[in-house]
PDB file of C-alpha atoms in Angstrom:
ATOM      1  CA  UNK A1260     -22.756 -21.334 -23.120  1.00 71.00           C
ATOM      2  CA  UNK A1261     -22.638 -18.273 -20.815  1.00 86.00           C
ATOM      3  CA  UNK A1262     -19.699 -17.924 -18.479  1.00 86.00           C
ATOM      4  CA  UNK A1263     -22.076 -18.117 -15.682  1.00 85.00           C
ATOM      5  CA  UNK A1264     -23.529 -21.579 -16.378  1.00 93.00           C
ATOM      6  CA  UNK A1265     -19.833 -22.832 -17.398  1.00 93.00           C
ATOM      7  CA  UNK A1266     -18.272 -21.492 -14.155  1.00 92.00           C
ATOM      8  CA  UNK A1267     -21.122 -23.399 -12.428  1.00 93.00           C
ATOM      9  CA  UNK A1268     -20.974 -26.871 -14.049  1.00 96.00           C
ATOM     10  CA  UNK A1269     -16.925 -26.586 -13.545  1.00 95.00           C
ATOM     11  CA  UNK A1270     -17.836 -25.874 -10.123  1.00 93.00           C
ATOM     12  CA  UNK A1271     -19.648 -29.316  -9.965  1.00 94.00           C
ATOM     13  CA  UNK A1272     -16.899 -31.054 -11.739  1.00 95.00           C
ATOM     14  CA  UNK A1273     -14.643 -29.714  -9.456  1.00 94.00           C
ATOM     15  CA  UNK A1274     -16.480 -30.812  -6.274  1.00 91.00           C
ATOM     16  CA  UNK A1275     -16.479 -34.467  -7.529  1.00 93.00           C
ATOM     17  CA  UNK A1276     -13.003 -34.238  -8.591  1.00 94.00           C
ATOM     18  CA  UNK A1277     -10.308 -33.362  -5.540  1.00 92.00           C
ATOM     19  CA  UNK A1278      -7.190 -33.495  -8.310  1.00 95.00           C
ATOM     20  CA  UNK A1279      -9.322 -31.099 -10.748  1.00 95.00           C
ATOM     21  CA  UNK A1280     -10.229 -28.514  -7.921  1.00 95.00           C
ATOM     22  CA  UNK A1281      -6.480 -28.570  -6.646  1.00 94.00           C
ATOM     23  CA  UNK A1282      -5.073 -28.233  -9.873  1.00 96.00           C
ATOM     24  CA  UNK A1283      -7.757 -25.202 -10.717  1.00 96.00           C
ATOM     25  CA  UNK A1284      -6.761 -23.614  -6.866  1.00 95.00           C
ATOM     26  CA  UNK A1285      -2.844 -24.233  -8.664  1.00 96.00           C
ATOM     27  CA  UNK A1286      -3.391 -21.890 -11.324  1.00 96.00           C
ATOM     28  CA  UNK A1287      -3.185 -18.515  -8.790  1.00 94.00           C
ATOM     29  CA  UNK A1288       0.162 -19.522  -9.105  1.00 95.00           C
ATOM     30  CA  UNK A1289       1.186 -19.621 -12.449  1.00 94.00           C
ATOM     31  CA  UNK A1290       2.456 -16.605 -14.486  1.00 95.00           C
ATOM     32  CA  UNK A1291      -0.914 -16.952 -16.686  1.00 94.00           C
ATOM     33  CA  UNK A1292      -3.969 -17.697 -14.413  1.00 94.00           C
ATOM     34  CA  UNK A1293      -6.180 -17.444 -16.289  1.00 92.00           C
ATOM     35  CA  UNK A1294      -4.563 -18.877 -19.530  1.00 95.00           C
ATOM     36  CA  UNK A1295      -4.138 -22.013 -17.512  1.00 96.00           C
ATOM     37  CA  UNK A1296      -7.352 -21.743 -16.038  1.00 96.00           C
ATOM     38  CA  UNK A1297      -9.189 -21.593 -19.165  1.00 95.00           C
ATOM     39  CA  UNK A1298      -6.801 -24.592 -20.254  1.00 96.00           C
ATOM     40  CA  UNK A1299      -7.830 -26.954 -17.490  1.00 96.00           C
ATOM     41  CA  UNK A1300     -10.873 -26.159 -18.356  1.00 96.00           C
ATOM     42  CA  UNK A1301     -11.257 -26.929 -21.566  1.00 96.00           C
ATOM     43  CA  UNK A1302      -9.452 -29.972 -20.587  1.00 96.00           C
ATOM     44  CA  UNK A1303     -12.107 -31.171 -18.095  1.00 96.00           C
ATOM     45  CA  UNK A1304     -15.172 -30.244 -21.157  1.00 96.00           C
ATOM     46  CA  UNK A1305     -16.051 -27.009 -20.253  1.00 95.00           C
ATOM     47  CA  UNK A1306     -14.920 -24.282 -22.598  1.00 94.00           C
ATOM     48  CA  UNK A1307     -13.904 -21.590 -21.151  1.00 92.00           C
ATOM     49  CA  UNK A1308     -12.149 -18.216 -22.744  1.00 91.00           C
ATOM     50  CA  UNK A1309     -10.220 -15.424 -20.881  1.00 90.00           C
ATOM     51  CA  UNK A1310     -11.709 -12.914 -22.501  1.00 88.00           C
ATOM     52  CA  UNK A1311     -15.212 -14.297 -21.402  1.00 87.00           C
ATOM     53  CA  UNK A1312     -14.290 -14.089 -17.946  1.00 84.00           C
ATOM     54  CA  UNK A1313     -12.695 -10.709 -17.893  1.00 81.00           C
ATOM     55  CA  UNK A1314     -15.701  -9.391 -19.563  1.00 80.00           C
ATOM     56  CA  UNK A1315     -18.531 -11.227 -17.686  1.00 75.00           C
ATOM     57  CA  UNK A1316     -18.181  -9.054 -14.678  1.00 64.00           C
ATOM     58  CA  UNK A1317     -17.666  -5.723 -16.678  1.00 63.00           C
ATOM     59  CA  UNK A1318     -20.631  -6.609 -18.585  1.00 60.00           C
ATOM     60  CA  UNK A1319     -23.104  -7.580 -15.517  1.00 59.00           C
ATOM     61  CA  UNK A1320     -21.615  -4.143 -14.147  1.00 59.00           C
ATOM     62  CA  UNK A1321     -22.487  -1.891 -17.106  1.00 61.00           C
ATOM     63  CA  UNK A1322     -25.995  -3.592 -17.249  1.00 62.00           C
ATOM     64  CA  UNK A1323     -26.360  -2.477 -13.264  1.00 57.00           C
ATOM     65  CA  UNK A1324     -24.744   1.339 -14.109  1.00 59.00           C
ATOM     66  CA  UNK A1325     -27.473   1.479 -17.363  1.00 61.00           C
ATOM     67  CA  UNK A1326     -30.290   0.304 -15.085  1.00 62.00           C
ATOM     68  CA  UNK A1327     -30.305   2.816 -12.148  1.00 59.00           C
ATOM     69  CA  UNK A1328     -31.784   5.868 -12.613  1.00 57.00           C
ATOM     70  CA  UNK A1329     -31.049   6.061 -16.597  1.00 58.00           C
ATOM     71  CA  UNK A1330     -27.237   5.378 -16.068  1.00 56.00           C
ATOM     72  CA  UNK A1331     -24.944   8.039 -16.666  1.00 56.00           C
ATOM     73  CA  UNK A1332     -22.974   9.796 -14.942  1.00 55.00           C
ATOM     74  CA  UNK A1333     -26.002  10.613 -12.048  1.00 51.00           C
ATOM     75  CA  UNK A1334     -26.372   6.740 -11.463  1.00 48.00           C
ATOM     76  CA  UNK A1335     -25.300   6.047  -7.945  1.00 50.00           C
ATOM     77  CA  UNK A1336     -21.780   4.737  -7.118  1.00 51.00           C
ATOM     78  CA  UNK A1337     -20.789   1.054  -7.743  1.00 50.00           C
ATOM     79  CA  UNK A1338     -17.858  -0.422  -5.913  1.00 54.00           C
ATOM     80  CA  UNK A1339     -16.762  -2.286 -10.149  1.00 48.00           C
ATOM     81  CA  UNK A1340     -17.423  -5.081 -11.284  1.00 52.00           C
ATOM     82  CA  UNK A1341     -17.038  -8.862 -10.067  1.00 60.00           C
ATOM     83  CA  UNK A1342     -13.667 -10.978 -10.909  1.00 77.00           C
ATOM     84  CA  UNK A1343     -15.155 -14.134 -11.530  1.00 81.00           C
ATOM     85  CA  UNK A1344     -11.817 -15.807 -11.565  1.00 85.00           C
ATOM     86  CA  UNK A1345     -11.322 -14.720  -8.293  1.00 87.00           C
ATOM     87  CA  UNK A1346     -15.001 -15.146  -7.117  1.00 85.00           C
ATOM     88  CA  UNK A1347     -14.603 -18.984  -8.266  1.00 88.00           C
ATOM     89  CA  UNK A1348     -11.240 -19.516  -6.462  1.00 90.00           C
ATOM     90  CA  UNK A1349     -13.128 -18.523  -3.550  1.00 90.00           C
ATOM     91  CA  UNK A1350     -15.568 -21.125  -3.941  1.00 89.00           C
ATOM     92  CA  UNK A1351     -13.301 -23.638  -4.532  1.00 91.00           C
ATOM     93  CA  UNK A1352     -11.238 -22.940  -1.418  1.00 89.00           C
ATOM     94  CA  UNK A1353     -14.580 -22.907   0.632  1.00 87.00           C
ATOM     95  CA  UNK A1354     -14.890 -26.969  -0.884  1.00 82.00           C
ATOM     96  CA  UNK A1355     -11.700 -28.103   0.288  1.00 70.00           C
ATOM     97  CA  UNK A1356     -12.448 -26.684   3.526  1.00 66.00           C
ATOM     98  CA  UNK A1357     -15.679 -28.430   4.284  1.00 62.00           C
ATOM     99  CA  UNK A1358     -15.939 -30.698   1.495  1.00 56.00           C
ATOM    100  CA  UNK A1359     -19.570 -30.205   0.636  1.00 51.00           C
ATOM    101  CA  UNK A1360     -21.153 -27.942  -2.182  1.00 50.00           C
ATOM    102  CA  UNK A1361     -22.685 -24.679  -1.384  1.00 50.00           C
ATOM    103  CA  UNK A1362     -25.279 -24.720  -4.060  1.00 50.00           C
TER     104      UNK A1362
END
């Protein structure tokens, strides 16, 4: 499963589930974010690895770099790539604030 679709049906799980999307939020927190991200989850059924996420945005921004104007070093700036960890946290803070899905 790509980290995309995973973050995405987490997402879900975590809009159905107030303790699940508080205890996700909890992780920026923790000395290991991620780590305990990934844990919970795992825990909830969605496997998820920190090395997927830290690479998921460097890989979508590579793909961009190679695609304009034959990559290299004449390809035009990029601001970097996403943090999807971050990204989701996002998300999840916009659900507890209106309590509906933005899908």
């Amino acid at each position: 499963m790509e980290v995309y679709e995973a973050l995405t049906m987490l997402r879900d799980k975590a809009f159905r589930d107030p303790e699940l999307r508080e205890r996700l939020l909890d992780t920026r927190n923790s000395n290991t974010p991620l780590s305990d991200f990934c844990r919970l989850s795992t825990q909830a059924g969605i496997e998820l690895y920190e090395m997927d996420l830290l690479s998921a945005g460097e890989d979508y921004y590579a793909a961009m770099r190679r695609s304009t104007n034959g990559g290299g070093e004449n390809s035009p700036l990029l601001t970097g790539e996403d943090d999807y960890y971050e990204l989701f946290m996002e998300e999840l803070e916009g659900m507890s604030l209106r309590n509906v899905p933005d899908i």
